[in-house]
Amino acid sequence: MKFTDEELIVVEKLEILKNEAGSHSPGIFTFRQKLPELEIKIDACFLSNPYATDLFIEYFNKEILETGKIRDLLECYPSQNGVIAEILADFLDINAKNIFIGNGAIEIIQAVIHNFTEKKIMINIPTFSSYYEYVKEGVEVVYNELSKKEDYSLDIANYIAKVKFHRPDTIVLINPNNPNGAYTRVSDVQRILDELWFVKNIIIDESFIHFAYESKNYQLVSMANLVEDNPNLIVIKSMSKDFGVAGIRAGYGIMKKEYVQTLLSNGYLWNSNGLAEYFFRLYARSDFAMRYDILRVRYIIETLEFIKELRQLPYIKVYPSMANFVLIELTNGILASEFVAKLLITYGIYIRICDDKIGLEGQFIRLASRSRSENNYIIESLKSCLEMNSVLDMVNETVV
Amino acid sequence: MKFTDEELIVVEKLEILKNEAGSHSPGIFTFRQKLPELEIKIDACFLSNPYATDLFIEYFNKEILETGKIRDLLECYPSQNGVIAEILADFLDINAKNIFIGNGAIEIIQAVIHNFTEKKIMINIPTFSSYYEYVKEGVEVVYNELSKKEDYSLDIANYIAKVKFHRPDTIVLINPNNPNGAYTRVSDVQRILDELWFVKNIIIDESFIHFAYESKNYQLVSMANLVEDNPNLIVIKSMSKDFGVAGIRAGYGIMKKEYVQTLLSNGYLWNSNGLAEYFFRLYARSDFAMRYDILRVRYIIETLEFIKELRQLPYIKVYPSMANFVLIELTNGILASEFVAKLLITYGIYIRICDDKIGLEGQFIRLASRSRSENNYIIESLKSCLEMNSVLDMVNETVV
């Protein structure tokens, strides 16, 4: 790709910023603080349903801002962990004592891996990096490398065999997986649970499960209700993606009562903020739930259209996904770092480069589905960027 | 104290609620959920500067609500821990690598005690219970019982001798102390640091330090800047009390770089929510800081007046305090549990009963200073409640 001198300075700054953020992308506030000269029009790095954000804000305006209740949310201590768990219990049809409330799913991942993983953890790669980064000193990490040939989907038989061979005490399955979106069906998860009953902790991360479906009417799936019969199952649920409220920090984990008790016995007392408590109370209300579900399905359908259009573009391979994002491989010799920089500088679109993801071989980016109009802008920009590159390539070839 | 049958039912419910909350008081949201029949007019259990809340809300309205930026705060991922630390570094004149940002001070207490306390911790009692509750299995807790005769203040020479005798690897000093408000001067803290250089972790919890002062102009004190020369010092700072934003969950710890690095190497990545990030950015701004300081001093002065008036009331002993609350001992045979219930049911004032505080012998309550008008209402109610009790006592005596 071609860059002007001015652009090259930005490319360099981007590189530094990315390195500082480690294996995660710098967020939008960090961006504004460190690269104020860049205007981000669309944050397609950010994996959230924007329609759900709209809905939450509608309720928040009406019930919290217009009533003046915002002061209470800011000023007062939120309820303790167990009280919020009670609010969710009825709605989820899960015993409150099996529910652990987290300051975002990330806190639950940390809590579970720090407290319950003993010696060996098996992690599918590519994956969300915190799962191996949060492992404590002395714990062995075994990677189950998902096959590129199989589009990084999980081969159940092979997986079960590998777990039986390595005998880890903890295994992790993100479903649908991040960063590729491959989905493992309930029947396959049940098979894993049945055959791997001897594994101490089976973590299923359902952060993106609201975008997956098994029936034609896109009905919600979840493995959370399997915890009662499978005490080694731990289901972790982020609320940031499906409800579009990452800034609130809300998540929960479903796990055996003893685990919840262990965590609460010496920590995690007031780990929800006032907004998170309001969110959880709203989440458990049927009026909100009904309206949310309509927007969830709308977003799934639009994401399917988005993926379909992406597949028409040249020089890229779009991997199968049941999440609200797609993993894209750049072919034709395009470098991911340059492509990401170009999209950001020229089109104001911020996307996730995947060069830090272990287990991915090639030039990969991860692209989030946003609102329909944003998705259209993304498609047009990608098209123009890819075609421009191709034209420049031809020019170069002619010159040579 | 006398209760009607109706009141007795509420007294019973209060008892249950308190037991469920363990060694902390149930918050206002929990109260509304579980005891909707009770109207709390004044939450004098709640230790915060209401004028600072007003100031924060003024900025929040203008900069976040009126500009529509609230959506970003709710929707987007907040910055990572180290990025927020950088925002504070200049303002605090402390290296960013020495700053650990917490989801409330409580998260930092948990992190420090779980990760750095090895075998033995010494804790002054009475105290904030999390310090001993968060101790992990296998760690020995040594209590340094503060003397009632000395109004539960810290006797430095005795303290140093006791630490030298017991050789704990961690000691904790809340300054001013909770629940009594006794303050240890900088010179005494320096003496502790000098003589106890061999202690691995000296935790100073400065959650209430904005209400303490050593000079006549109420200038802010802090031990945070001593961390550079005393690598065993860990200063923990809640923002909930002084800034009146407990619902936001914001705190920070100042500690040696290796400790911050250890904590961040496998956790605490996105532990601030969007509101907390906004708060920290505001906290570090000189325009906000200047206005805040005026309100801090106003609140200190009003609190001094409040304490002076409390001292005029009969049947109570008011302990010396440099915090925004006072520890009160009920004399004349009044039971704390009955007094708390009466104030709540008859006057709508919620205060902290201290019957769960180990190290306190007698009938104790802790009373927060609120706004001037609320303080006046509290004084009048206390007066009436105490006098009524005295009249009833006389009636009873006459009957007998």
XYZ file of C-alpha atoms in Angstrom, chain A residues 20-22 24-34 43 46-51 53-54 56-57 60-61 65 70-80 83-84 86-87 103 106-107 110 114-115 128 130 133-137 238 240-241 244-249 263-275 277 281 370, chain B residues 20-22 24-34 43 46-51 53-54 56-57 60-61 65 70-80 83-84 86-87 103 106-107 110 114-115 128 130 133-137 238 240-241 244-249 263-275 277 281 370:
162
model
C 1.490 -0.283 24.432
C -1.943 -1.928 24.511
C -0.376 -5.394 24.415
C -5.706 -5.904 23.027
C -6.696 -2.994 20.854
C -6.482 0.468 22.352
C -9.984 1.768 23.104
C -11.557 4.865 21.668
C -10.758 7.101 24.701
C -7.102 6.090 24.612
C -7.087 6.820 20.902
C -8.441 10.315 21.429
C -5.923 10.970 24.181
C -2.898 9.760 22.245
C -15.133 1.776 15.373
C -15.709 -2.775 18.670
C -17.936 -5.837 18.937
C -21.331 -4.585 20.044
C -24.937 -4.384 18.925
C -25.538 -0.638 18.427
C -29.343 -1.093 18.398
C -27.200 0.475 23.016
C -29.975 2.676 21.600
C -30.598 0.864 26.795
C -30.113 4.608 26.394
C -31.722 5.134 30.857
C -32.888 8.565 29.703
C -31.888 10.940 33.729
C -28.848 9.556 38.251
C -27.642 11.159 41.465
C -28.373 8.005 43.446
C -26.513 5.881 40.907
C -23.433 8.063 41.122
C -23.498 8.822 44.818
C -24.559 5.632 46.578
C -22.923 2.285 47.086
C -24.342 -0.314 44.740
C -25.800 -3.509 46.151
C -23.549 -6.381 47.082
C -28.194 -9.112 45.990
C -27.655 -8.526 42.284
C -30.902 -12.567 43.273
C -32.251 -10.097 40.735
C -17.177 -6.172 36.824
C -12.995 -10.174 32.203
C -13.098 -10.054 36.005
C -9.513 -13.646 36.058
C -6.680 -17.476 39.383
C -8.723 -19.425 41.898
C -9.184 -14.169 23.309
C -6.674 -13.096 28.395
C -2.359 -14.278 29.824
C -4.243 -14.608 33.117
C -2.731 -17.985 33.893
C -0.659 -17.801 37.064
C 2.985 -18.739 37.353
C -20.242 -10.701 29.063
C -20.865 -5.744 26.636
C -21.321 -7.212 23.191
C -23.722 -2.725 23.630
C -22.748 -1.424 27.067
C -19.023 -2.139 27.393
C -18.495 1.090 29.336
C -20.755 -0.107 32.133
C -18.693 -3.242 32.906
C -15.056 -16.186 45.534
C -17.418 -14.192 47.747
C -15.872 -15.379 50.986
C -12.888 -13.120 50.583
C -13.574 -10.621 47.850
C -15.804 -9.157 45.151
C -18.101 -7.373 47.548
C -19.034 -4.145 45.740
C -17.664 -4.945 42.308
C -20.708 -3.639 40.429
C -21.090 0.081 39.893
C -24.431 1.907 40.090
C -24.962 1.798 36.339
C -26.792 -2.504 38.969
C -32.268 -4.766 37.064
C -22.198 -2.256 13.079
C -27.548 -11.005 55.101
C -25.177 -8.106 54.463
C -22.567 -9.629 56.769
C -21.267 -4.314 56.041
C -24.419 -2.276 56.017
C -26.940 -2.969 53.296
C -26.884 -0.161 50.723
C -29.772 2.061 49.803
C -30.788 0.052 46.690
C -30.863 -3.165 48.659
C -32.970 -1.410 51.265
C -35.511 -0.247 48.707
C -35.674 -3.735 47.198
C -36.124 -5.569 50.496
C -28.586 8.013 54.841
C -23.138 6.709 54.139
C -19.743 8.389 54.477
C -19.529 10.933 51.694
C -19.216 14.646 51.077
C -22.550 15.620 49.499
C -21.171 18.957 48.246
C -21.307 14.994 44.707
C -23.090 18.221 43.697
C -19.298 16.245 40.195
C -22.880 16.212 38.957
C -21.179 15.578 34.552
C -24.361 17.340 33.398
C -25.141 14.698 29.498
C -22.932 9.826 27.746
C -23.418 7.353 24.917
C -19.672 6.902 24.519
C -19.262 6.328 28.243
C -21.927 3.635 28.270
C -21.132 2.013 24.966
C -17.351 1.959 24.640
C -14.630 0.086 26.435
C -12.884 2.292 28.962
C -9.131 2.745 28.754
C -6.827 0.156 30.229
C -3.620 4.606 30.548
C -5.729 5.915 33.439
C -0.919 8.096 33.256
C -3.754 10.607 33.599
C -12.681 -0.658 40.774
C -12.029 -2.417 47.935
C -10.622 -4.078 44.805
C -8.370 -7.461 47.850
C -4.424 -11.725 48.102
C -1.199 -11.214 46.216
C -12.960 -1.831 58.333
C -12.577 -6.356 54.782
C -12.110 -10.899 55.890
C -10.043 -10.788 52.690
C -7.162 -12.665 54.230
C -6.621 -15.959 52.446
C -6.629 -19.369 54.051
C -10.901 5.439 47.811
C -16.066 7.379 47.206
C -15.998 9.318 50.442
C -19.152 11.464 47.047
C -19.217 9.067 44.101
C -19.434 5.590 45.635
C -21.675 4.409 42.798
C -18.923 5.017 40.260
C -16.400 2.673 41.931
C -0.985 -7.145 39.337
C -1.253 -5.986 35.730
C 0.662 -8.930 34.306
C -2.283 -11.243 34.746
C -5.376 -9.225 35.483
C -7.124 -5.912 36.081
C -7.178 -4.917 32.451
C -10.486 -3.077 32.016
C -11.477 -2.717 35.643
C -12.591 0.910 35.346
C -15.978 1.703 33.891
C -16.633 4.646 31.584
C -17.880 6.874 34.394
C -12.573 7.017 33.594
C -9.874 12.627 34.021
C -24.064 15.084 55.783
